[in-house]
XYZ file of C-alpha atoms in Angstrom:
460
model
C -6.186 -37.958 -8.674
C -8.675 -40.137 -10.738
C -11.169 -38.438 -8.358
C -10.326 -34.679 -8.698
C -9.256 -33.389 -12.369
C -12.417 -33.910 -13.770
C -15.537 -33.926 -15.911
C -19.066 -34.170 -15.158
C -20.790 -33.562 -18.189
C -24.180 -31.903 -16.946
C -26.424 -29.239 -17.432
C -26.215 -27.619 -14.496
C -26.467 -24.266 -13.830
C -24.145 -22.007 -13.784
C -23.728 -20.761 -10.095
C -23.542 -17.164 -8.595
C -22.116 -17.410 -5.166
C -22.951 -14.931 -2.484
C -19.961 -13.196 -1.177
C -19.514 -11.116 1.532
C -17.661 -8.030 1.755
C -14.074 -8.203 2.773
C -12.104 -4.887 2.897
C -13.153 -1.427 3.126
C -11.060 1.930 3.003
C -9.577 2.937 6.043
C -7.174 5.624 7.549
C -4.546 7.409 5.410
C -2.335 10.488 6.372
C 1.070 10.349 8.309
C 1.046 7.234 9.754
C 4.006 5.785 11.985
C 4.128 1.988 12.911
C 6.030 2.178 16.519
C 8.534 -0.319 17.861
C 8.514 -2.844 14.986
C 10.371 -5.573 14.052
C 10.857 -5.316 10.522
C 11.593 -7.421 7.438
C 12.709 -4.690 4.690
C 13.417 -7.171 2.173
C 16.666 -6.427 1.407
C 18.240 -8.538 3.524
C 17.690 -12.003 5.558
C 17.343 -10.304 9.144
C 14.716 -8.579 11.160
C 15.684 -4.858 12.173
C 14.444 -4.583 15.657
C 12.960 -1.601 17.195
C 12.209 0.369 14.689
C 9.380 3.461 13.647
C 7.772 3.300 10.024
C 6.711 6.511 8.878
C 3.771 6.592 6.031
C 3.108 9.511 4.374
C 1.681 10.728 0.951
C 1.406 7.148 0.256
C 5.042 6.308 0.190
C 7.191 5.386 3.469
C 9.148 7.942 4.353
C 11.571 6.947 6.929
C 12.799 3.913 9.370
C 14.502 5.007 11.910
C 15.259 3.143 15.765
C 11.946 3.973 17.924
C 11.756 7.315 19.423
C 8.586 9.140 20.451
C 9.460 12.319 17.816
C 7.341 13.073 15.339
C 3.721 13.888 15.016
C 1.035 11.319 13.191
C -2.563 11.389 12.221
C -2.554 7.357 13.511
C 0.195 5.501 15.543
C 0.161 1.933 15.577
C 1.539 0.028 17.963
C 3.972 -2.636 16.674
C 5.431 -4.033 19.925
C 5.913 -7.935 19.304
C 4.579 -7.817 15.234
C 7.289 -7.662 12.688
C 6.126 -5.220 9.640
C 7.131 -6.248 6.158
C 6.498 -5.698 2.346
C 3.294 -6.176 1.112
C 3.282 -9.469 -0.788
C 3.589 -10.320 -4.323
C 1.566 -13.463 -5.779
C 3.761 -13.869 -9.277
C 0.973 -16.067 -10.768
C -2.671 -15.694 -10.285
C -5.710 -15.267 -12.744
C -7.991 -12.724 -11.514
C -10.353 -13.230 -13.870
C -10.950 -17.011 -13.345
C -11.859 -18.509 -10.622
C -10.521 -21.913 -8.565
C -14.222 -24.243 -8.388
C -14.396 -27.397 -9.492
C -16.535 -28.469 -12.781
C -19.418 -30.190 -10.673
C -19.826 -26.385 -9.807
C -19.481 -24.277 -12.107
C -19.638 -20.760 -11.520
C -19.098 -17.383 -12.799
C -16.120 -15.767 -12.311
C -15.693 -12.611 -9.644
C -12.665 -10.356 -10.709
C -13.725 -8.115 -8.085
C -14.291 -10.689 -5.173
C -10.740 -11.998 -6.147
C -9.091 -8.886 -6.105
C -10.700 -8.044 -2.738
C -9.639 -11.165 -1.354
C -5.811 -10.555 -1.979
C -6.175 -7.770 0.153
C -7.674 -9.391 2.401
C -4.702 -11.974 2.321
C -2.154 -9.145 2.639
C -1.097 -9.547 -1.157
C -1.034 -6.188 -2.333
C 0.354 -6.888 -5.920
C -0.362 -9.676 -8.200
C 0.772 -10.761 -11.188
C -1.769 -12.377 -13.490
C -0.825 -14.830 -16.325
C -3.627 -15.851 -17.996
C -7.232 -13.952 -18.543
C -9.374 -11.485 -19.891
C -6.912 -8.597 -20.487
C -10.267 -6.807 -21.207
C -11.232 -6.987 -17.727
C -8.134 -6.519 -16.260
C -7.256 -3.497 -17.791
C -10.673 -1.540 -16.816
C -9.831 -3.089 -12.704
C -5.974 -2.103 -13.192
C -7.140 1.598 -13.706
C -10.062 2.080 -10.935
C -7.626 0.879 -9.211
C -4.782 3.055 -10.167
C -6.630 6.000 -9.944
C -8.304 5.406 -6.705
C -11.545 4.474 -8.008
C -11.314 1.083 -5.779
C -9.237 -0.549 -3.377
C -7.088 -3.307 -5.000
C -3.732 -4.942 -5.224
C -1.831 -3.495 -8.086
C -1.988 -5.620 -11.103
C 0.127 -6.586 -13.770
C -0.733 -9.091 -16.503
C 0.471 -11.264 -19.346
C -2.952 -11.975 -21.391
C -4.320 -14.883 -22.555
C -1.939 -17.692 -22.768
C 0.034 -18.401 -26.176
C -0.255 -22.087 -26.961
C -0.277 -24.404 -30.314
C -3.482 -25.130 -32.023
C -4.761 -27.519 -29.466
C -2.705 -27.503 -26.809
C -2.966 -26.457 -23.367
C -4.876 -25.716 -21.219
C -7.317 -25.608 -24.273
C -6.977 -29.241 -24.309
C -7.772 -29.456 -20.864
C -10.985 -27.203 -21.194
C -12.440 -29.167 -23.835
C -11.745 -32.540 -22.590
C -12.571 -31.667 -19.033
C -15.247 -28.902 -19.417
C -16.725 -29.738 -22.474
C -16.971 -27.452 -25.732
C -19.747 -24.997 -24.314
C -16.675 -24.050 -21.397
C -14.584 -24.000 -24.304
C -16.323 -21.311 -26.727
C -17.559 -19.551 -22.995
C -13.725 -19.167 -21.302
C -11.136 -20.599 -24.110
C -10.002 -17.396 -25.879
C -9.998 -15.348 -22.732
C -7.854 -17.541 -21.294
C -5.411 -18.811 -24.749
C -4.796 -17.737 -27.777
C -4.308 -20.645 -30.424
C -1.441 -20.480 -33.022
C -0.372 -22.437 -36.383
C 2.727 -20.463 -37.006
C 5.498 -18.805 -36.328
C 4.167 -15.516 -37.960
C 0.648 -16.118 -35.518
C 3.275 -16.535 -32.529
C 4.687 -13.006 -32.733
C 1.435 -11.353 -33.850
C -0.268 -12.390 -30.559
C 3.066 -11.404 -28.533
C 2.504 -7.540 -30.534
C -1.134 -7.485 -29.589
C -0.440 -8.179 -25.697
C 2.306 -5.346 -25.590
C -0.292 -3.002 -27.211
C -2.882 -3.547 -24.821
C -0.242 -3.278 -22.234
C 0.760 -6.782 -21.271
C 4.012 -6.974 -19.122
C 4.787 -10.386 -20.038
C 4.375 -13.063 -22.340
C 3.098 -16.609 -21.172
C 3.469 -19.653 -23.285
C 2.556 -23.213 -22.762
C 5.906 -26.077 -23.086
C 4.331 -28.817 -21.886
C 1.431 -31.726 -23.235
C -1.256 -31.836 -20.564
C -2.973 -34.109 -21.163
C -0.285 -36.153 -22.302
C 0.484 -36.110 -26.516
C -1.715 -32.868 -26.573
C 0.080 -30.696 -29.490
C 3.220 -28.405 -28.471
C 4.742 -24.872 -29.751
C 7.086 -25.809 -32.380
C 10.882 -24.503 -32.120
C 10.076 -22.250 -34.830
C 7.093 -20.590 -33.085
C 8.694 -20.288 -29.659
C 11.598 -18.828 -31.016
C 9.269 -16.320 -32.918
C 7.208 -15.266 -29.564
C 10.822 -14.976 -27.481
C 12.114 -13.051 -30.448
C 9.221 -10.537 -30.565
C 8.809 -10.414 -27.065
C 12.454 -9.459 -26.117
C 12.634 -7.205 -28.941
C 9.569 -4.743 -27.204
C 11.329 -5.476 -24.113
C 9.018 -8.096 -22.239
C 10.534 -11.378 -19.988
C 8.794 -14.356 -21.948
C 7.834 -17.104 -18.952
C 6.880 -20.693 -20.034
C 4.131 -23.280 -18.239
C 6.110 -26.584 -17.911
C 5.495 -29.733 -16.106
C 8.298 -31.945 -16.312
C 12.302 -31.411 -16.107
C 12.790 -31.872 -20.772
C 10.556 -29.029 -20.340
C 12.251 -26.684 -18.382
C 15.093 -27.369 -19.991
C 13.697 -26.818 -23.852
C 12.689 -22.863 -22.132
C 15.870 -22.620 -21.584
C 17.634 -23.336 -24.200
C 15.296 -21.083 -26.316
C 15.741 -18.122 -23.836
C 12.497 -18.329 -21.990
C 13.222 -15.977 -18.892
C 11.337 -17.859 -16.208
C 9.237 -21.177 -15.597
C 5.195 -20.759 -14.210
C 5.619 -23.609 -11.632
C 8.663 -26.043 -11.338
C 9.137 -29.317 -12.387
C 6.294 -31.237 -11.216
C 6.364 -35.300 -12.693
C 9.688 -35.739 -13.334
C 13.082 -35.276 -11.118
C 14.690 -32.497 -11.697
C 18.867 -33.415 -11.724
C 21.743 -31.588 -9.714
C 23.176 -31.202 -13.972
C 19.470 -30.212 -15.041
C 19.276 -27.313 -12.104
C 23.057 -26.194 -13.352
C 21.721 -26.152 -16.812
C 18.767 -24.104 -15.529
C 20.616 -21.536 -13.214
C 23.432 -21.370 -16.072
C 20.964 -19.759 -18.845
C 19.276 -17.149 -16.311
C 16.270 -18.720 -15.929
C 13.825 -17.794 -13.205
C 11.159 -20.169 -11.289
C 7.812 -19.854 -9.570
C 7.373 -22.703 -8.429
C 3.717 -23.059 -7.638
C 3.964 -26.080 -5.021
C 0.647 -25.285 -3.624
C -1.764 -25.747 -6.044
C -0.422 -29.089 -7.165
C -0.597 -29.997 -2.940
C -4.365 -28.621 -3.181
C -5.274 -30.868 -6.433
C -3.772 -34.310 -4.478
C -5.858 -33.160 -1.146
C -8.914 -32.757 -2.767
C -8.422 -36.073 -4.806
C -7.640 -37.677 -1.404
C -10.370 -36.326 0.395
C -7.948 -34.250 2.616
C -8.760 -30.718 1.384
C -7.063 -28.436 4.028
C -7.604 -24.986 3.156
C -5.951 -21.740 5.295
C -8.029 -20.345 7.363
C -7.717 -17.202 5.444
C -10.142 -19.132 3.186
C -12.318 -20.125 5.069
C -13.113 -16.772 6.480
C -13.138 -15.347 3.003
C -15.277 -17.413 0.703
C -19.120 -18.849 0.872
C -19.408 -21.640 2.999
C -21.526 -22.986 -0.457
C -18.087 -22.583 -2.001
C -15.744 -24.495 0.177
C -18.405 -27.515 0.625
C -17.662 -28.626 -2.990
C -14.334 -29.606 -1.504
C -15.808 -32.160 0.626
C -15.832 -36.459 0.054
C -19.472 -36.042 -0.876
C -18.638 -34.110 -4.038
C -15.020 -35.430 -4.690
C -16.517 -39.490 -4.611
C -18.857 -38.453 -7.513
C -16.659 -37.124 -9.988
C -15.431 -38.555 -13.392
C -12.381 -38.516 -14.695
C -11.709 -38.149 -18.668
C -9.798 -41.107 -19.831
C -6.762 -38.520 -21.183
C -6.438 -37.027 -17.773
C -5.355 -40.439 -16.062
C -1.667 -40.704 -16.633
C -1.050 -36.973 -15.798
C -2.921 -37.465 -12.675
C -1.614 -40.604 -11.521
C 1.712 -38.757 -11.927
C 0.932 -35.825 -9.752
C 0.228 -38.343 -7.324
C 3.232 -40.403 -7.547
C 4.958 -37.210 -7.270
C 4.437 -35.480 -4.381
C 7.475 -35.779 -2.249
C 9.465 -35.664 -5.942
C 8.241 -31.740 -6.714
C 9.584 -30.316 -3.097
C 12.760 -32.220 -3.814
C 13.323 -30.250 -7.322
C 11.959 -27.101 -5.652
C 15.022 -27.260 -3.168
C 17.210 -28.743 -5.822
C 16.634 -26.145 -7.837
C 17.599 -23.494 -5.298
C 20.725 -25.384 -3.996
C 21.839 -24.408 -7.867
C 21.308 -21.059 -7.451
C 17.808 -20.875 -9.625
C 16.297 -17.753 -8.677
C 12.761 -18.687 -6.567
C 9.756 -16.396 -6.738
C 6.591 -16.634 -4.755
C 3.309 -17.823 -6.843
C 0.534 -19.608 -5.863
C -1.343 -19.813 -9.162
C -4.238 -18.850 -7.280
C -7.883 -18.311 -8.915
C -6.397 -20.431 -12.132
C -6.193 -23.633 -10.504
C -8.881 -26.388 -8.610
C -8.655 -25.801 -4.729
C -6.145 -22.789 -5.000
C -7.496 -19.736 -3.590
C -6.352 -16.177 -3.225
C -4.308 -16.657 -0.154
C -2.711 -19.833 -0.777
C 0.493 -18.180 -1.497
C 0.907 -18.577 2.584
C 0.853 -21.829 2.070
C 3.073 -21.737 -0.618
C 5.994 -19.967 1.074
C 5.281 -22.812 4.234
C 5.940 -25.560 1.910
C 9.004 -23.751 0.648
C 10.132 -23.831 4.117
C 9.190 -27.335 4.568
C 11.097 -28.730 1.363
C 14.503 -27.001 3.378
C 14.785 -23.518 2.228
C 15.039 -20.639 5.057
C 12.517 -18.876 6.070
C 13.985 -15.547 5.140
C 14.573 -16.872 1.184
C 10.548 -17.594 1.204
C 10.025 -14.359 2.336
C 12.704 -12.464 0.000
C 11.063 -15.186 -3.041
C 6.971 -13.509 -2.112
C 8.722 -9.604 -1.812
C 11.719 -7.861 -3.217
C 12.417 -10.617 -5.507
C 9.111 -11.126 -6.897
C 8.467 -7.435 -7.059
C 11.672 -7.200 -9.699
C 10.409 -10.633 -11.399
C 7.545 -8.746 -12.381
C 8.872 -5.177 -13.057
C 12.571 -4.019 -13.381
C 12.385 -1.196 -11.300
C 9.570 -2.222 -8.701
C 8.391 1.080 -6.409
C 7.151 -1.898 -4.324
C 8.745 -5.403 -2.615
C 10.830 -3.476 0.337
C 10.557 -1.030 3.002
C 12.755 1.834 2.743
C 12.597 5.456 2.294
C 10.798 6.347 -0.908
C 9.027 2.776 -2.086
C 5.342 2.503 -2.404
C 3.996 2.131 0.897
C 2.419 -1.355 0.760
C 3.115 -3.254 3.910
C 1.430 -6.013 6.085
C 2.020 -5.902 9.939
C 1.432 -9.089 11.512
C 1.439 -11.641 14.749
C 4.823 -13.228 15.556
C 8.132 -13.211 13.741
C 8.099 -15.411 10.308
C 11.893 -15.802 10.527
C 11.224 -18.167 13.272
C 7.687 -19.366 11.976
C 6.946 -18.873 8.557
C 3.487 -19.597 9.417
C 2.900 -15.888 11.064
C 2.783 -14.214 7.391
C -1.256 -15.756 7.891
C -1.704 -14.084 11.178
C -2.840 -10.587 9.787
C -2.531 -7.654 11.757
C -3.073 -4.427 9.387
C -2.442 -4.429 5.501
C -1.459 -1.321 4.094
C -2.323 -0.463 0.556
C -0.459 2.120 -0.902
C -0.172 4.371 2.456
C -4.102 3.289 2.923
C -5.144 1.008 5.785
C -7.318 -1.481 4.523
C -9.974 -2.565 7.107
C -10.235 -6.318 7.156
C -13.862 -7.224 7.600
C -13.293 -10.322 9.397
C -16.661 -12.501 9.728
């Protein structure tokens, strides 16, 4: 780890990779998907042999195949199973996932493409420029561009100091600091500053609230009880779920007991008890537990770096060879950053375990990858994510329902998205082979349907 979370104080350039174009508009109309296996995500079984009928946007029937009905396009879906466009709970659009030997500017729009391209047609961002978001929400929204639909928290609320301040300015240096740190957190002092920021998110439309429970790197300074209780307070009052970045298992358990609703990632350097999960499941609290990005910081710092092939095919080849021993063996580590790194290391097997303790207590799971906001974590890592959900000893099916229906409420009550059935949103992702059996198959991208549009895939 001592070789990946890193400084290199330099004076570099800032970079401006060249990337390609990845989706274009394609058909739209009355659209049936013939003979499909689907996943509706509203239960843990496929539905075999069945027609999907698009229309107006929405889906407008599933019925057993039959050749009635006319269509302006008829897709063949003999052998593919069809299911819900995916939901990545936590990403940051406007960030992006390089490492500090190369920094680069940002590409909301590049990002936002490359969910599509990753058959995530709705993502959930908790932490950025709500600025920027806002003006992509609405081209989006209104047709302007093709995009997953977005919802957002804002910047992060975090004590004077804290994190992932504390990490910018040890790791990045001050100039990264005054150039990214308030689009990305919003310092406090008090309880009064706590709910202030929480008002100012709802007025510009925030759906949630994030706040940081945790000292990365280790001793950095932590929300008081007084000021957490203010921002839950606040936040519940106008209505929004408050969810809390933690790292270890005291943390989870101080968001609950101050009504946090849900936990950005799980509990990653510390075990996480059969009593500590009851505690967890008993106050409501929801997880997403974020394996991957914690997998992709010990590859990298192990000179492993696997990344999907969904990756590969949709960022500069510039881009992923700063992933590579050549660039990994010359970085420096800040001297604060070594404890919290070694333990990420020591704790690899340690996180799956509390991901799959965690759900043996009945935690509620949903599907993030924190993708864009974290070294080595691309857009469509939450593939990845669901395969190491699998891998830890949770079914395939509870992956699935954790990246669809489930994450579609986590992020709105009353999601017109996350399922296929008569009347929701018509965002849907046909692909190659049947991720009941292989949860890998969710990467082997047929069609991705945005919103009753097909969204042609420019592969390279």
């Amino acid at each position: 780890m001592r070789l990946l979370l890193v400084l290199i104080l330099c004076s570099s350039c800032i970079r401006f990779p060249s990337y390609r174009s990845l989706i274009e508009p394609g058909a739209t109309g009355r659209i049936v998907f013939r003979d499909a296996a689907v996943f509706t995500g509203t239960s843990t079984e496929l539905l075999q042999h069945q027609d999907v009928w698009v229309e107006d946007g929405l889906i407008t029937s599933v019925t057993p195949t039959s050749d009635a009905g006319t269509a302006d396009l008829v897709i063949d879906a003999r052998g593919k199973t069809l299911m819900p466009g995916l939901v990545d709970a936590h990403v940051h659009t406007t960030m992006n996932p390089l490492p500090p030997w190369y920094p680069a500017s940002p590409n909301p729009t590049h990002n936002l493409d490359a969910f599509l391209y990753a058959g995530i047609t709705t993502v959930n961002d908790l932490g950025g420029s709500w600025e920027d978001i806002v003006t992509l929400r609405q081209e989006i929204a209104e047709g302007k561009r093709l995009g997953p639909r977005i919802y957002f928290a804002g910047p992060i609320i975090t004590h004077a100091g804290g994190y992932p301040v504390s990490m910018i300015r040890q790791a990045y240096g001050m100039l990264a600091d005054l150039a990214i740190g308030t689009k990305l957190a919003t310092e406090i002092r008090t309880p009064e500053e706590g709910a202030l920021a929480v008002r100012k998110r709802f007025a510009a439309g925030a759906t949630m609230i994030k706040v940081v429970i945790a000292d990365i790197p280790r001793n950095a300074p932590r929300l008081t009880d007084a000021e957490l209780d203010a921002i839950v307070h606040q936040a519940h009052q106008l209505g929004l779920h408050v969810i809390a970045h933690i790292d270890t298992s005291e943390d989870a358990l101080i968001a609950a007991r101050h009504h946090v609703d849900a936990l950005a990632h799980g509990v990653e350097t510390t075990v996480l008890t059969p009593e500590q999960a009851a505690e967890l499941k008993a106050s409501g609290i929801m997880m997403v537990p974020t394996l991957v990005n914690y997998e992709r910081f010990c590859q990298i710092a192990q000179k492993r770096y696997l990344p999907l092939k969904l990756t590969v095919e949709s960022e500069p080849v510039e881009v992923m060879a700063q992933f590579g021993p050549t660039y990994v063996d010359g970085a420096i580590l800040p001297p604060g950053f070594f404890k919290w790194g070694d333990e990420l290391e020591a704790n690899v097997k340690v996180r799956s375990t509390n991901v799959r303790t965690a759900w043996e207590a009945g935690v509620p799971l949903v599907g993030g990858a924190d993708a864009m906001g974290s070294v080595g974590t691309f857009a469509g890592d939450l593939h990845h994510e669901l395969e190491m959900w699998v891998a830890a000893g949770l079914p395939p099916a509870e992956a699935l329902l954790g990246a669809t229906s489930r994450a579609a409420k986590f992020v709105t009550p009353r999601p017109s998205f996350g399922t296929i059935e008569p009347g929701k949103s018509a965002d849907l992702l046909l692909i190659d082979g049947d991720p009941l059996q292989d949860i890998s198959a969710t990467q082997k991208i047929v069609i991705v349907v945005a919103r009753g549009r097909i969204v042609q895939r420019l592969t390279p």
